[in-house]
mmCIF file of C-alpha atoms and ligand atoms in Angstrom:
data_model
loop_
_atom_site.group_PDB
_atom_site.id
_atom_site.type_symbol
_atom_site.label_atom_id
_atom_site.label_comp_id
_atom_site.label_asym_id
_atom_site.label_seq_id
_atom_site.Cartn_x
_atom_site.Cartn_y
_atom_site.Cartn_z
ATOM 1 C CA MET A 291 6.192 19.555 -6.404
ATOM 2 C CA LYS A 292 5.221 16.198 -7.858
ATOM 3 C CA PRO A 293 3.064 14.016 -5.579
ATOM 4 C CA ARG A 294 5.135 11.299 -3.926
ATOM 5 C CA ILE A 295 3.427 7.943 -3.652
ATOM 6 C CA LEU A 296 4.671 4.679 -2.183
ATOM 7 C CA ILE A 297 3.221 1.485 -3.677
ATOM 8 C CA ILE A 298 3.297 -1.549 -1.398
ATOM 9 C CA TYR A 299 2.843 -4.638 -3.558
ATOM 10 C CA THR A 300 1.675 -7.609 -1.503
ATOM 11 C CA GLY A 301 0.462 -9.817 -4.386
ATOM 12 C CA GLY A 302 -3.053 -10.772 -5.508
ATOM 13 C CA THR A 303 -4.546 -11.433 -8.936
ATOM 14 C CA ILE A 304 -3.492 -8.013 -10.202
ATOM 15 C CA GLY A 305 0.121 -9.174 -10.463
ATOM 16 C CA MET A 306 -0.455 -12.869 -11.175
ATOM 17 C CA ILE A 307 0.497 -14.894 -14.238
ATOM 18 C CA GLU A 308 -0.594 -18.346 -15.314
ATOM 19 C CA ASP A 309 1.610 -21.246 -14.302
ATOM 20 C CA LEU A 310 2.175 -23.081 -17.611
ATOM 21 C CA ARG A 311 2.298 -26.485 -15.948
ATOM 22 C CA THR A 312 -0.646 -26.327 -13.524
ATOM 23 C CA LYS A 313 -2.664 -23.669 -15.428
ATOM 24 C CA THR A 314 -3.408 -21.947 -12.109
ATOM 25 C CA LEU A 315 -2.720 -18.283 -11.387
ATOM 26 C CA LYS A 316 0.269 -17.547 -9.183
ATOM 27 C CA PRO A 317 1.633 -14.266 -7.822
ATOM 28 C CA PHE A 318 4.437 -12.682 -9.857
ATOM 29 C CA ASP A 319 6.833 -9.829 -9.305
ATOM 30 C CA PHE A 320 6.220 -6.109 -9.312
ATOM 31 C CA SER A 321 8.313 -5.272 -12.400
ATOM 32 C CA HIS A 322 5.988 -7.487 -14.486
ATOM 33 C CA LEU A 323 3.039 -5.559 -13.120
ATOM 34 C CA MET A 324 4.475 -2.130 -13.888
ATOM 35 C CA GLU A 325 5.616 -3.173 -17.401
ATOM 36 C CA ASN A 326 1.949 -3.788 -18.143
ATOM 37 C CA VAL A 327 0.865 -0.316 -17.046
ATOM 38 C CA PRO A 328 3.052 2.078 -19.051
ATOM 39 C CA LYS A 329 0.360 4.777 -18.631
ATOM 40 C CA VAL A 330 1.450 5.266 -15.006
ATOM 41 C CA LYS A 331 4.262 7.459 -16.368
ATOM 42 C CA MET A 332 1.646 9.903 -17.721
ATOM 43 C CA LEU A 333 0.682 10.745 -14.126
ATOM 44 C CA ASN A 334 3.999 12.512 -13.566
ATOM 45 C CA TYR A 335 4.230 11.381 -9.932
ATOM 46 C CA GLU A 336 7.281 10.251 -8.048
ATOM 47 C CA ILE A 337 6.498 6.621 -7.338
ATOM 48 C CA ASP A 338 8.552 4.200 -5.267
ATOM 49 C CA ASN A 339 7.675 0.676 -4.303
ATOM 50 C CA ILE A 340 8.109 -1.968 -1.674
ATOM 51 C CA GLN A 341 7.463 -5.542 -2.680
ATOM 52 C CA PHE A 342 6.475 -8.494 -0.511
ATOM 53 C CA GLN A 343 8.915 -11.377 -0.947
ATOM 54 C CA PRO A 344 7.308 -13.559 -2.161
ATOM 55 C CA PRO A 345 4.094 -11.833 -3.281
ATOM 56 C CA LEU A 346 1.051 -13.607 -1.863
ATOM 57 C CA ASP A 347 -2.335 -14.850 -2.819
ATOM 58 C CA SER A 348 -4.268 -12.940 -0.153
ATOM 59 C CA SER A 349 -5.715 -16.177 1.254
ATOM 60 C CA ASP A 350 -2.250 -16.590 2.772
ATOM 61 C CA MET A 351 -2.383 -13.213 4.529
ATOM 62 C CA HIS A 352 -1.722 -13.326 8.244
ATOM 63 C CA THR A 353 -1.435 -10.737 10.963
ATOM 64 C CA THR A 354 2.361 -10.702 10.434
ATOM 65 C CA HIS A 355 1.729 -9.365 6.926
ATOM 66 C CA TRP A 356 -0.593 -6.651 8.266
ATOM 67 C CA LYS A 357 2.227 -5.642 10.580
ATOM 68 C CA ASP A 358 4.648 -5.555 7.619
ATOM 69 C CA ILE A 359 2.283 -3.260 5.691
ATOM 70 C CA ALA A 360 1.748 -1.031 8.732
ATOM 71 C CA ARG A 361 5.514 -0.867 9.319
ATOM 72 C CA SER A 362 6.189 0.083 5.688
ATOM 73 C CA ILE A 363 3.659 2.925 5.957
ATOM 74 C CA THR A 364 4.906 4.082 9.349
ATOM 75 C CA GLU A 365 8.598 4.107 8.429
ATOM 76 C CA ASN A 366 7.869 6.045 5.237
ATOM 77 C CA TYR A 367 5.029 8.185 6.552
ATOM 78 C CA ASP A 368 6.806 11.546 6.378
ATOM 79 C CA SER A 369 8.423 10.909 2.995
ATOM 80 C CA TYR A 370 5.261 10.298 0.962
ATOM 81 C CA ASP A 371 1.961 12.053 0.281
ATOM 82 C CA GLY A 372 0.059 8.815 0.012
ATOM 83 C CA PHE A 373 0.243 5.041 -0.028
ATOM 84 C CA VAL A 374 -1.226 2.511 -2.449
ATOM 85 C CA VAL A 375 -1.394 -1.091 -1.271
ATOM 86 C CA LEU A 376 -1.800 -3.699 -4.023
ATOM 87 C CA HIS A 377 -3.526 -6.711 -2.539
ATOM 88 C CA GLY A 378 -5.590 -9.757 -3.464
ATOM 89 C CA THR A 379 -9.307 -9.199 -3.267
ATOM 90 C CA ASP A 380 -10.173 -12.281 -1.193
ATOM 91 C CA THR A 381 -9.034 -10.870 2.142
ATOM 92 C CA MET A 382 -8.676 -7.209 1.199
ATOM 93 C CA ALA A 383 -11.502 -6.107 3.520
ATOM 94 C CA TYR A 384 -9.804 -7.819 6.491
ATOM 95 C CA THR A 385 -6.488 -6.093 5.780
ATOM 96 C CA ALA A 386 -8.238 -2.752 5.309
ATOM 97 C CA SER A 387 -10.121 -3.176 8.587
ATOM 98 C CA ALA A 388 -7.014 -4.237 10.512
ATOM 99 C CA LEU A 389 -4.975 -1.312 9.185
ATOM 100 C CA SER A 390 -7.737 1.142 10.081
ATOM 101 C CA PHE A 391 -7.326 0.160 13.754
ATOM 102 C CA MET A 392 -3.548 -0.247 13.706
ATOM 103 C CA LEU A 393 -2.831 3.158 12.117
ATOM 104 C CA GLU A 394 -4.235 5.435 14.799
ATOM 105 C CA ASN A 395 -4.326 9.157 13.906
ATOM 106 C CA LEU A 396 -3.703 8.414 10.225
ATOM 107 C CA ARG A 397 -3.912 11.601 8.183
ATOM 108 C CA LYS A 398 -2.699 10.447 4.812
ATOM 109 C CA PRO A 399 -4.381 8.242 2.217
ATOM 110 C CA VAL A 400 -3.844 4.490 2.391
ATOM 111 C CA ILE A 401 -5.627 3.228 -0.726
ATOM 112 C CA ILE A 402 -5.925 -0.523 -1.146
ATOM 113 C CA THR A 403 -6.699 -1.966 -4.543
ATOM 114 C CA GLY A 404 -6.229 -5.030 -6.722
ATOM 115 C CA SER A 405 -8.135 -6.589 -9.581
ATOM 116 C CA GLN A 406 -10.328 -9.454 -10.682
ATOM 117 C CA LEU A 407 -8.312 -10.132 -13.849
ATOM 118 C CA PRO A 408 -4.493 -10.179 -13.958
ATOM 119 C CA ILE A 409 -2.815 -7.067 -15.297
ATOM 120 C CA GLY A 410 -1.422 -8.988 -18.291
ATOM 121 C CA GLU A 411 -4.896 -9.896 -19.592
ATOM 122 C CA VAL A 412 -6.481 -7.819 -22.348
ATOM 123 C CA ARG A 413 -9.670 -7.015 -20.416
ATOM 124 C CA THR A 414 -7.939 -6.472 -17.085
ATOM 125 C CA ASP A 415 -9.503 -4.159 -14.530
ATOM 126 C CA GLY A 416 -6.093 -3.840 -12.875
ATOM 127 C CA GLU A 417 -4.772 -0.982 -14.992
ATOM 128 C CA GLU A 418 -7.706 1.303 -14.266
ATOM 129 C CA ASN A 419 -7.795 0.381 -10.581
ATOM 130 C CA LEU A 420 -4.085 1.036 -10.137
ATOM 131 C CA ILE A 421 -4.164 4.378 -11.950
ATOM 132 C CA THR A 422 -7.282 5.578 -10.099
ATOM 133 C CA ALA A 423 -5.821 4.474 -6.755
ATOM 134 C CA LEU A 424 -2.673 6.497 -7.483
ATOM 135 C CA GLN A 425 -4.754 9.546 -8.404
ATOM 136 C CA ILE A 426 -6.793 9.260 -5.209
ATOM 137 C CA ALA A 427 -3.637 8.839 -3.137
ATOM 138 C CA ALA A 428 -2.331 12.076 -4.673
ATOM 139 C CA ALA A 429 -5.582 14.074 -4.461
ATOM 140 C CA THR A 430 -5.659 17.157 -2.238
ATOM 141 C CA ASP A 431 -8.398 19.530 -1.123
ATOM 142 C CA SER A 432 -8.506 23.315 -1.531
ATOM 143 C CA PHE A 433 -6.190 23.722 1.495
ATOM 144 C CA GLY A 434 -3.621 21.388 -0.027
ATOM 145 C CA LEU A 435 -4.430 18.704 2.557
ATOM 146 C CA PRO A 436 -4.879 15.061 1.520
ATOM 147 C CA MET A 437 -8.426 14.476 0.326
ATOM 148 C CA VAL A 438 -8.483 11.017 1.913
ATOM 149 C CA ARG A 439 -7.145 10.715 5.459
ATOM 150 C CA GLU A 440 -8.001 7.107 6.190
ATOM 151 C CA VAL A 441 -7.682 3.543 4.952
ATOM 152 C CA ALA A 442 -9.910 3.002 1.918
ATOM 153 C CA ILE A 443 -10.583 0.376 -0.736
ATOM 154 C CA LEU A 444 -10.716 1.516 -4.351
ATOM 155 C CA PHE A 445 -12.406 -0.903 -6.691
ATOM 156 C CA GLU A 446 -13.834 -0.125 -10.145
ATOM 157 C CA ASN A 447 -16.455 2.616 -9.613
ATOM 158 C CA TYR A 448 -16.195 3.227 -5.874
ATOM 159 C CA LEU A 449 -13.937 4.222 -3.058
ATOM 160 C CA TRP A 450 -15.130 2.609 0.184
ATOM 161 C CA ARG A 451 -14.107 3.126 3.780
ATOM 162 C CA GLY A 452 -11.818 0.141 4.408
ATOM 163 C CA ASN A 453 -13.475 -1.065 7.602
ATOM 164 C CA ARG A 454 -16.968 -0.804 6.049
ATOM 165 C CA ALA A 455 -16.294 -2.777 2.888
ATOM 166 C CA THR A 456 -16.971 -6.425 2.078
ATOM 167 C CA LYS A 457 -16.058 -8.510 -0.954
ATOM 168 C CA ARG A 458 -19.419 -9.302 -2.455
ATOM 169 C CA SER A 459 -18.612 -10.748 -5.877
ATOM 170 C CA ALA A 460 -16.097 -13.249 -7.187
ATOM 171 C CA ASN A 461 -17.033 -12.323 -10.778
ATOM 172 C CA ASN A 462 -17.926 -8.653 -11.128
ATOM 173 C CA PHE A 463 -15.464 -5.849 -11.556
ATOM 174 C CA ASN A 464 -17.386 -3.979 -8.857
ATOM 175 C CA ALA A 465 -16.316 -6.619 -6.342
ATOM 176 C CA PHE A 466 -16.759 -4.618 -3.130
ATOM 177 C CA LYS A 467 -19.627 -2.977 -1.389
ATOM 178 C CA SER A 468 -20.277 -1.176 1.833
ATOM 179 C CA TYR A 469 -23.844 -1.888 2.895
ATOM 180 C CA ASN A 470 -24.037 0.462 5.847
ATOM 181 C CA TYR A 471 -21.928 3.443 4.828
ATOM 182 C CA PRO A 472 -21.907 5.561 1.676
ATOM 183 C CA ALA A 473 -19.102 5.525 -0.883
ATOM 184 C CA LEU A 474 -16.264 7.947 -0.098
ATOM 185 C CA ALA A 475 -15.989 8.654 -3.808
ATOM 186 C CA LYS A 476 -17.711 7.621 -7.021
ATOM 187 C CA ILE A 477 -15.540 6.993 -10.034
ATOM 188 C CA GLY A 478 -16.938 7.814 -13.454
ATOM 189 C CA LEU A 479 -15.549 10.280 -15.957
ATOM 190 C CA GLY A 480 -14.106 12.025 -12.927
ATOM 191 C CA ILE A 481 -13.445 11.147 -9.287
ATOM 192 C CA HIS A 482 -16.278 12.604 -7.199
ATOM 193 C CA PHE A 483 -15.438 12.698 -3.499
ATOM 194 C CA ASP A 484 -18.176 12.799 -0.881
ATOM 195 C CA THR A 485 -16.696 15.167 1.704
ATOM 196 C CA GLU A 486 -19.562 14.403 4.114
ATOM 197 C CA ALA A 487 -18.630 10.724 4.126
ATOM 198 C CA LEU A 488 -14.845 11.131 4.222
ATOM 199 C CA LYS A 489 -13.214 11.051 7.633
ATOM 200 C CA ARG A 490 -12.492 14.571 8.749
ATOM 201 C CA GLU A 491 -12.355 14.547 12.552
ATOM 202 C CA HIS A 492 -8.786 14.116 13.800
ATOM 203 C CA SER A 493 -7.179 14.393 17.183
ATOM 204 C CA GLY A 494 -4.225 16.381 15.844
ATOM 205 C CA GLU A 495 -1.886 13.806 17.337
ATOM 206 C CA ALA A 496 0.927 12.068 15.473
ATOM 207 C CA LEU A 497 0.507 8.691 13.776
ATOM 208 C CA ASN A 498 0.515 6.001 16.436
ATOM 209 C CA THR A 499 0.907 2.514 14.997
ATOM 210 C CA HIS A 500 -0.199 -0.471 17.053
ATOM 211 C CA TYR A 501 1.539 -3.701 16.119
ATOM 212 C CA GLY A 502 0.037 -5.936 18.790
ATOM 213 C CA LEU A 503 -2.636 -8.213 17.301
ATOM 214 C CA ASP A 504 -4.007 -11.133 19.269
ATOM 215 C CA THR A 505 -5.266 -14.013 17.120
ATOM 216 C CA ASP A 506 -6.974 -15.867 19.985
ATOM 217 C CA VAL A 507 -10.365 -14.976 18.537
ATOM 218 C CA ALA A 508 -13.015 -17.081 16.829
ATOM 219 C CA ALA A 509 -16.279 -16.809 14.912
ATOM 220 C CA ILE A 510 -19.463 -18.816 15.243
ATOM 221 C CA ASP A 511 -22.122 -18.776 12.536
ATOM 222 C CA LEU A 512 -25.593 -19.611 13.827
ATOM 223 C CA PHE A 513 -27.971 -21.651 11.695
ATOM 224 C CA PRO A 514 -31.394 -23.155 12.414
ATOM 225 C CA GLY A 515 -30.820 -26.607 13.868
ATOM 226 C CA ILE A 516 -27.434 -25.890 15.411
ATOM 227 C CA SER A 517 -27.018 -28.528 18.123
ATOM 228 C CA ALA A 518 -26.101 -28.012 21.743
ATOM 229 C CA GLY A 519 -23.084 -30.273 21.245
ATOM 230 C CA THR A 520 -21.720 -28.289 18.287
ATOM 231 C CA LEU A 521 -22.226 -24.936 19.948
ATOM 232 C CA ARG A 522 -20.738 -26.032 23.274
ATOM 233 C CA HIS A 523 -17.717 -27.466 21.463
ATOM 234 C CA GLN A 524 -17.174 -24.211 19.560
ATOM 235 C CA LEU A 525 -17.594 -22.089 22.680
ATOM 236 C CA SER A 526 -15.283 -24.177 24.831
ATOM 237 C CA CYS A 527 -11.965 -23.721 23.009
ATOM 238 C CA PRO A 528 -9.664 -22.842 25.954
ATOM 239 C CA SER A 529 -7.345 -20.336 24.219
ATOM 240 C CA VAL A 530 -10.132 -18.199 22.741
ATOM 241 C CA LYS A 531 -10.575 -14.761 24.333
ATOM 242 C CA GLY A 532 -13.183 -13.286 22.012
ATOM 243 C CA ILE A 533 -15.932 -14.627 19.750
ATOM 244 C CA VAL A 534 -17.820 -12.984 16.912
ATOM 245 C CA LEU A 535 -21.305 -14.522 17.044
ATOM 246 C CA ARG A 536 -22.959 -14.217 13.633
ATOM 247 C CA THR A 537 -26.665 -13.968 14.379
ATOM 248 C CA PHE A 538 -29.928 -13.740 12.457
ATOM 249 C CA GLY A 539 -31.540 -10.511 11.255
ATOM 250 C CA ALA A 540 -31.488 -7.717 13.807
ATOM 251 C CA GLY A 541 -29.159 -9.735 16.073
ATOM 252 C CA ASN A 542 -31.386 -12.649 17.018
ATOM 253 C CA ALA A 543 -30.521 -16.098 18.305
ATOM 254 C CA PRO A 544 -32.421 -19.186 19.546
ATOM 255 C CA THR A 545 -34.240 -18.635 22.831
ATOM 256 C CA ALA A 546 -33.718 -22.248 24.040
ATOM 257 C CA GLN A 547 -32.470 -22.623 27.581
ATOM 258 C CA TRP A 548 -29.434 -24.752 26.613
ATOM 259 C CA PHE A 549 -28.333 -21.995 24.244
ATOM 260 C CA ALA A 550 -28.511 -19.303 26.942
ATOM 261 C CA GLU A 551 -26.721 -21.546 29.449
ATOM 262 C CA ALA A 552 -23.878 -22.345 27.035
ATOM 263 C CA LEU A 553 -23.335 -18.663 26.277
ATOM 264 C CA LYS A 554 -23.569 -17.635 29.924
ATOM 265 C CA GLU A 555 -20.909 -20.178 30.941
ATOM 266 C CA THR A 556 -18.641 -18.818 28.189
ATOM 267 C CA ILE A 557 -19.094 -15.183 29.204
ATOM 268 C CA ASP A 558 -18.641 -16.059 32.887
ATOM 269 C CA ARG A 559 -15.272 -17.579 31.936
ATOM 270 C CA GLY A 560 -14.234 -14.086 30.757
ATOM 271 C CA VAL A 561 -14.712 -14.638 27.013
ATOM 272 C CA VAL A 562 -15.984 -11.548 25.169
ATOM 273 C CA VAL A 563 -18.817 -12.254 22.710
ATOM 274 C CA ILE A 564 -19.953 -9.707 20.118
ATOM 275 C CA ASN A 565 -23.258 -9.931 18.258
ATOM 276 C CA VAL A 566 -22.871 -9.295 14.516
ATOM 277 C CA THR A 567 -25.744 -9.822 12.111
ATOM 278 C CA GLN A 568 -25.441 -12.207 9.178
ATOM 279 C CA CYS A 569 -27.290 -9.605 7.082
ATOM 280 C CA GLY A 570 -25.107 -7.351 4.976
ATOM 281 C CA ASN A 571 -27.295 -4.309 5.401
ATOM 282 C CA GLY A 572 -28.697 -3.116 8.708
ATOM 283 C CA SER A 573 -27.795 -3.244 12.332
ATOM 284 C CA VAL A 574 -28.118 -5.310 15.482
ATOM 285 C CA HIS A 575 -31.090 -4.090 17.567
ATOM 286 C CA CYS A 576 -30.966 -6.233 20.679
ATOM 287 C CA SER A 577 -34.180 -5.003 22.213
ATOM 288 C CA ARG A 578 -36.398 -5.635 19.189
ATOM 289 C CA TYR A 579 -36.976 -9.389 19.669
ATOM 290 C CA MET A 580 -36.709 -11.805 22.571
ATOM 291 C CA GLY A 581 -33.749 -13.652 21.021
ATOM 292 C CA GLY A 582 -31.669 -10.491 20.769
ATOM 293 C CA ASP A 583 -32.754 -9.239 24.176
ATOM 294 C CA LEU A 584 -31.666 -12.532 25.695
ATOM 295 C CA LEU A 585 -28.187 -12.145 24.201
ATOM 296 C CA SER A 586 -27.724 -8.663 25.621
ATOM 297 C CA SER A 587 -29.024 -9.748 29.039
ATOM 298 C CA LEU A 588 -26.314 -12.449 29.040
ATOM 299 C CA GLY A 589 -23.643 -9.807 28.435
ATOM 300 C CA VAL A 590 -23.183 -10.247 24.674
ATOM 301 C CA VAL A 591 -21.929 -6.957 23.233
ATOM 302 C CA SER A 592 -23.844 -5.347 20.344
ATOM 303 C CA GLY A 593 -21.838 -5.066 17.135
ATOM 304 C CA HIS A 594 -24.288 -2.450 15.796
ATOM 305 C CA ASP A 595 -23.779 -2.309 11.996
ATOM 306 C CA ILE A 596 -20.173 -3.532 11.967
ATOM 307 C CA THR A 597 -18.966 -5.852 9.208
ATOM 308 C CA PHE A 598 -17.677 -9.292 10.130
ATOM 309 C CA GLU A 599 -14.219 -8.316 8.854
ATOM 310 C CA ALA A 600 -14.101 -5.235 11.063
ATOM 311 C CA ALA A 601 -15.460 -7.099 14.109
ATOM 312 C CA ILE A 602 -12.866 -9.870 14.054
ATOM 313 C CA THR A 603 -9.938 -7.509 13.405
ATOM 314 C CA LYS A 604 -11.176 -5.041 16.033
ATOM 315 C CA MET A 605 -11.116 -7.860 18.577
ATOM 316 C CA MET A 606 -7.574 -8.836 17.538
ATOM 317 C CA TYR A 607 -6.528 -5.211 17.889
ATOM 318 C CA LEU A 608 -8.187 -4.655 21.285
ATOM 319 C CA PHE A 609 -6.841 -7.862 22.847
ATOM 320 C CA GLY A 610 -3.485 -6.993 21.255
ATOM 321 C CA LEU A 611 -3.477 -3.770 23.310
ATOM 322 C CA GLY A 612 -3.462 -5.975 26.421
ATOM 323 C CA LEU A 613 -6.897 -4.816 27.603
ATOM 324 C CA THR A 614 -9.020 -6.784 30.072
ATOM 325 C CA PRO A 615 -12.196 -8.512 28.793
ATOM 326 C CA GLU A 616 -14.297 -5.734 30.389
ATOM 327 C CA GLU A 617 -12.243 -3.044 28.625
ATOM 328 C CA VAL A 618 -12.431 -4.915 25.313
ATOM 329 C CA ALA A 619 -16.213 -5.260 25.658
ATOM 330 C CA LYS A 620 -16.519 -1.534 26.334
ATOM 331 C CA LYS A 621 -14.333 -0.487 23.393
ATOM 332 C CA LEU A 622 -16.170 -2.838 21.029
ATOM 333 C CA GLU A 623 -19.252 -0.675 21.519
ATOM 334 C CA GLN A 624 -17.292 2.502 20.725
ATOM 335 C CA ASN A 625 -16.654 3.852 17.255
ATOM 336 C CA LEU A 626 -12.857 3.801 16.997
ATOM 337 C CA ALA A 627 -12.128 4.240 13.297
ATOM 338 C CA GLY A 628 -15.436 4.947 11.631
ATOM 339 C CA GLU A 629 -16.379 1.258 11.646
ATOM 340 C CA ILE A 630 -19.814 1.526 13.325
ATOM 341 C CA THR A 631 -22.780 3.852 13.291
ATOM 342 C CA LEU A 632 -24.005 4.510 16.812
ATOM 343 C CA ASN A 633 -27.598 5.509 17.662
ATOM 344 C CA ASN A 634 -29.106 3.869 14.617
HETATM 345 N N1 LIG B 158 -7.089 -15.214 -4.793
HETATM 346 C C1 LIG B 158 -6.797 -13.840 -5.164
HETATM 347 C C2 LIG B 158 -6.242 -13.138 -3.935
HETATM 348 O O1 LIG B 158 -6.995 -12.777 -3.084
HETATM 349 C C3 LIG B 158 -8.019 -13.167 -5.675
HETATM 350 C C4 LIG B 158 -7.816 -11.747 -6.165
HETATM 351 O O2 LIG B 158 -6.819 -11.105 -5.989
HETATM 352 O O3 LIG B 158 -8.778 -11.227 -6.776
HETATM 353 O O4 LIG B 158 -5.059 -12.978 -3.830
#
C-alpha cells in the first residue's frame, strides 16, 4: 500500500512568485508549486491536495483559516495516513499551536512546512522542506503506526513540536527553534526521530476537533519605564477576557503599587492574566523574586515555559470552549497538548 498524504496549501513564500509590476512576492497557485518539485513523483506516494482560495501570505491568517485547516484534516482524517500543511513562516508557529489544541486526540502526523525562498528560485529551501515533510508524514514505526502523532513544524534540519516552536530568523534556512523542548527529529543524511521527545501518550479516544476560538484576548509587553497610564489603558479594554503578560526573566514585573493595583482591578473584573517570560529559553518561576511573587499573589497564572504563540492560542481555545475565567485559569496551568513542562 502506498502512503496516502493530503497536502493543504495555504500559501506562504514557498508558493510565491514575483509581481512584475510591484516587484513584491505574492502567493501563487498550487500547480505552479508542484511543477517546480518534479522529484515528488519519486516518492511513490498517493498525494492529493486542497488549496486555499486565494493562497495567503501568512500575515493574513485568522482564526477562520485555522478552522478551515482543522476542518480539512477532520473531514479527511480516515482517508489519509498523514497531512502536510504548506504555510507562510511568519505565523506558522501560531497556526501550529492553535491546531495542537483544536485537534484533540490527534494520532496522525500534521506536518507544517514552508520556505524562506520561493520554490521557483534556484537556491530554494522549499523543495527539500516539502519532500522531507512528505516523508515524515508517511513515516511509520515498527508496529506500522504513524511515527509522528501530533502537530509538528518541519524546517530545514529539524522537526519541532508545533506548540513549542518559534520563528527565530527572517534570513536563515533554519528559521525555527524550540527553546524549551528538544527536536522531535533531526534531519541530516537521514531523518532521525527522537522517540523520547515524540508524543506517545494517547487517550485512545477518537479525534475530537474544537472549532470554537475566542479572539477576545490581548497581549501586553512590559518594558522598563512603562507608565501607569499606558498600562491602565491596555488593561481596561472592555471586550478582553484574557491577557498574555510578557514579563522579564523568570516572570518578573515592577513592584510599584500602581502596577499591582492596576492588575488587581483587572483580575477582579474577571479577566484572566497569564505570565509568560520574554526570554526564549527558560521558565516562569514566580516565587524566585518579589516581582514574580507579587504577580502570583494577585492571581496571575504562571505560563511556565510556554511560548507566546502557544499562550495566546491556548487562551483563544479555552475561552472558545465556553469555560468560566476560573476554569480557563486552571486549564492554563495544565499541560494539554505538550505545550508546557510542569515541575521545572
Ligand atoms: N510573509 C511570508 C508568509 O508568512 C513569509 C514566509 O512564508 O516565509 O507568508
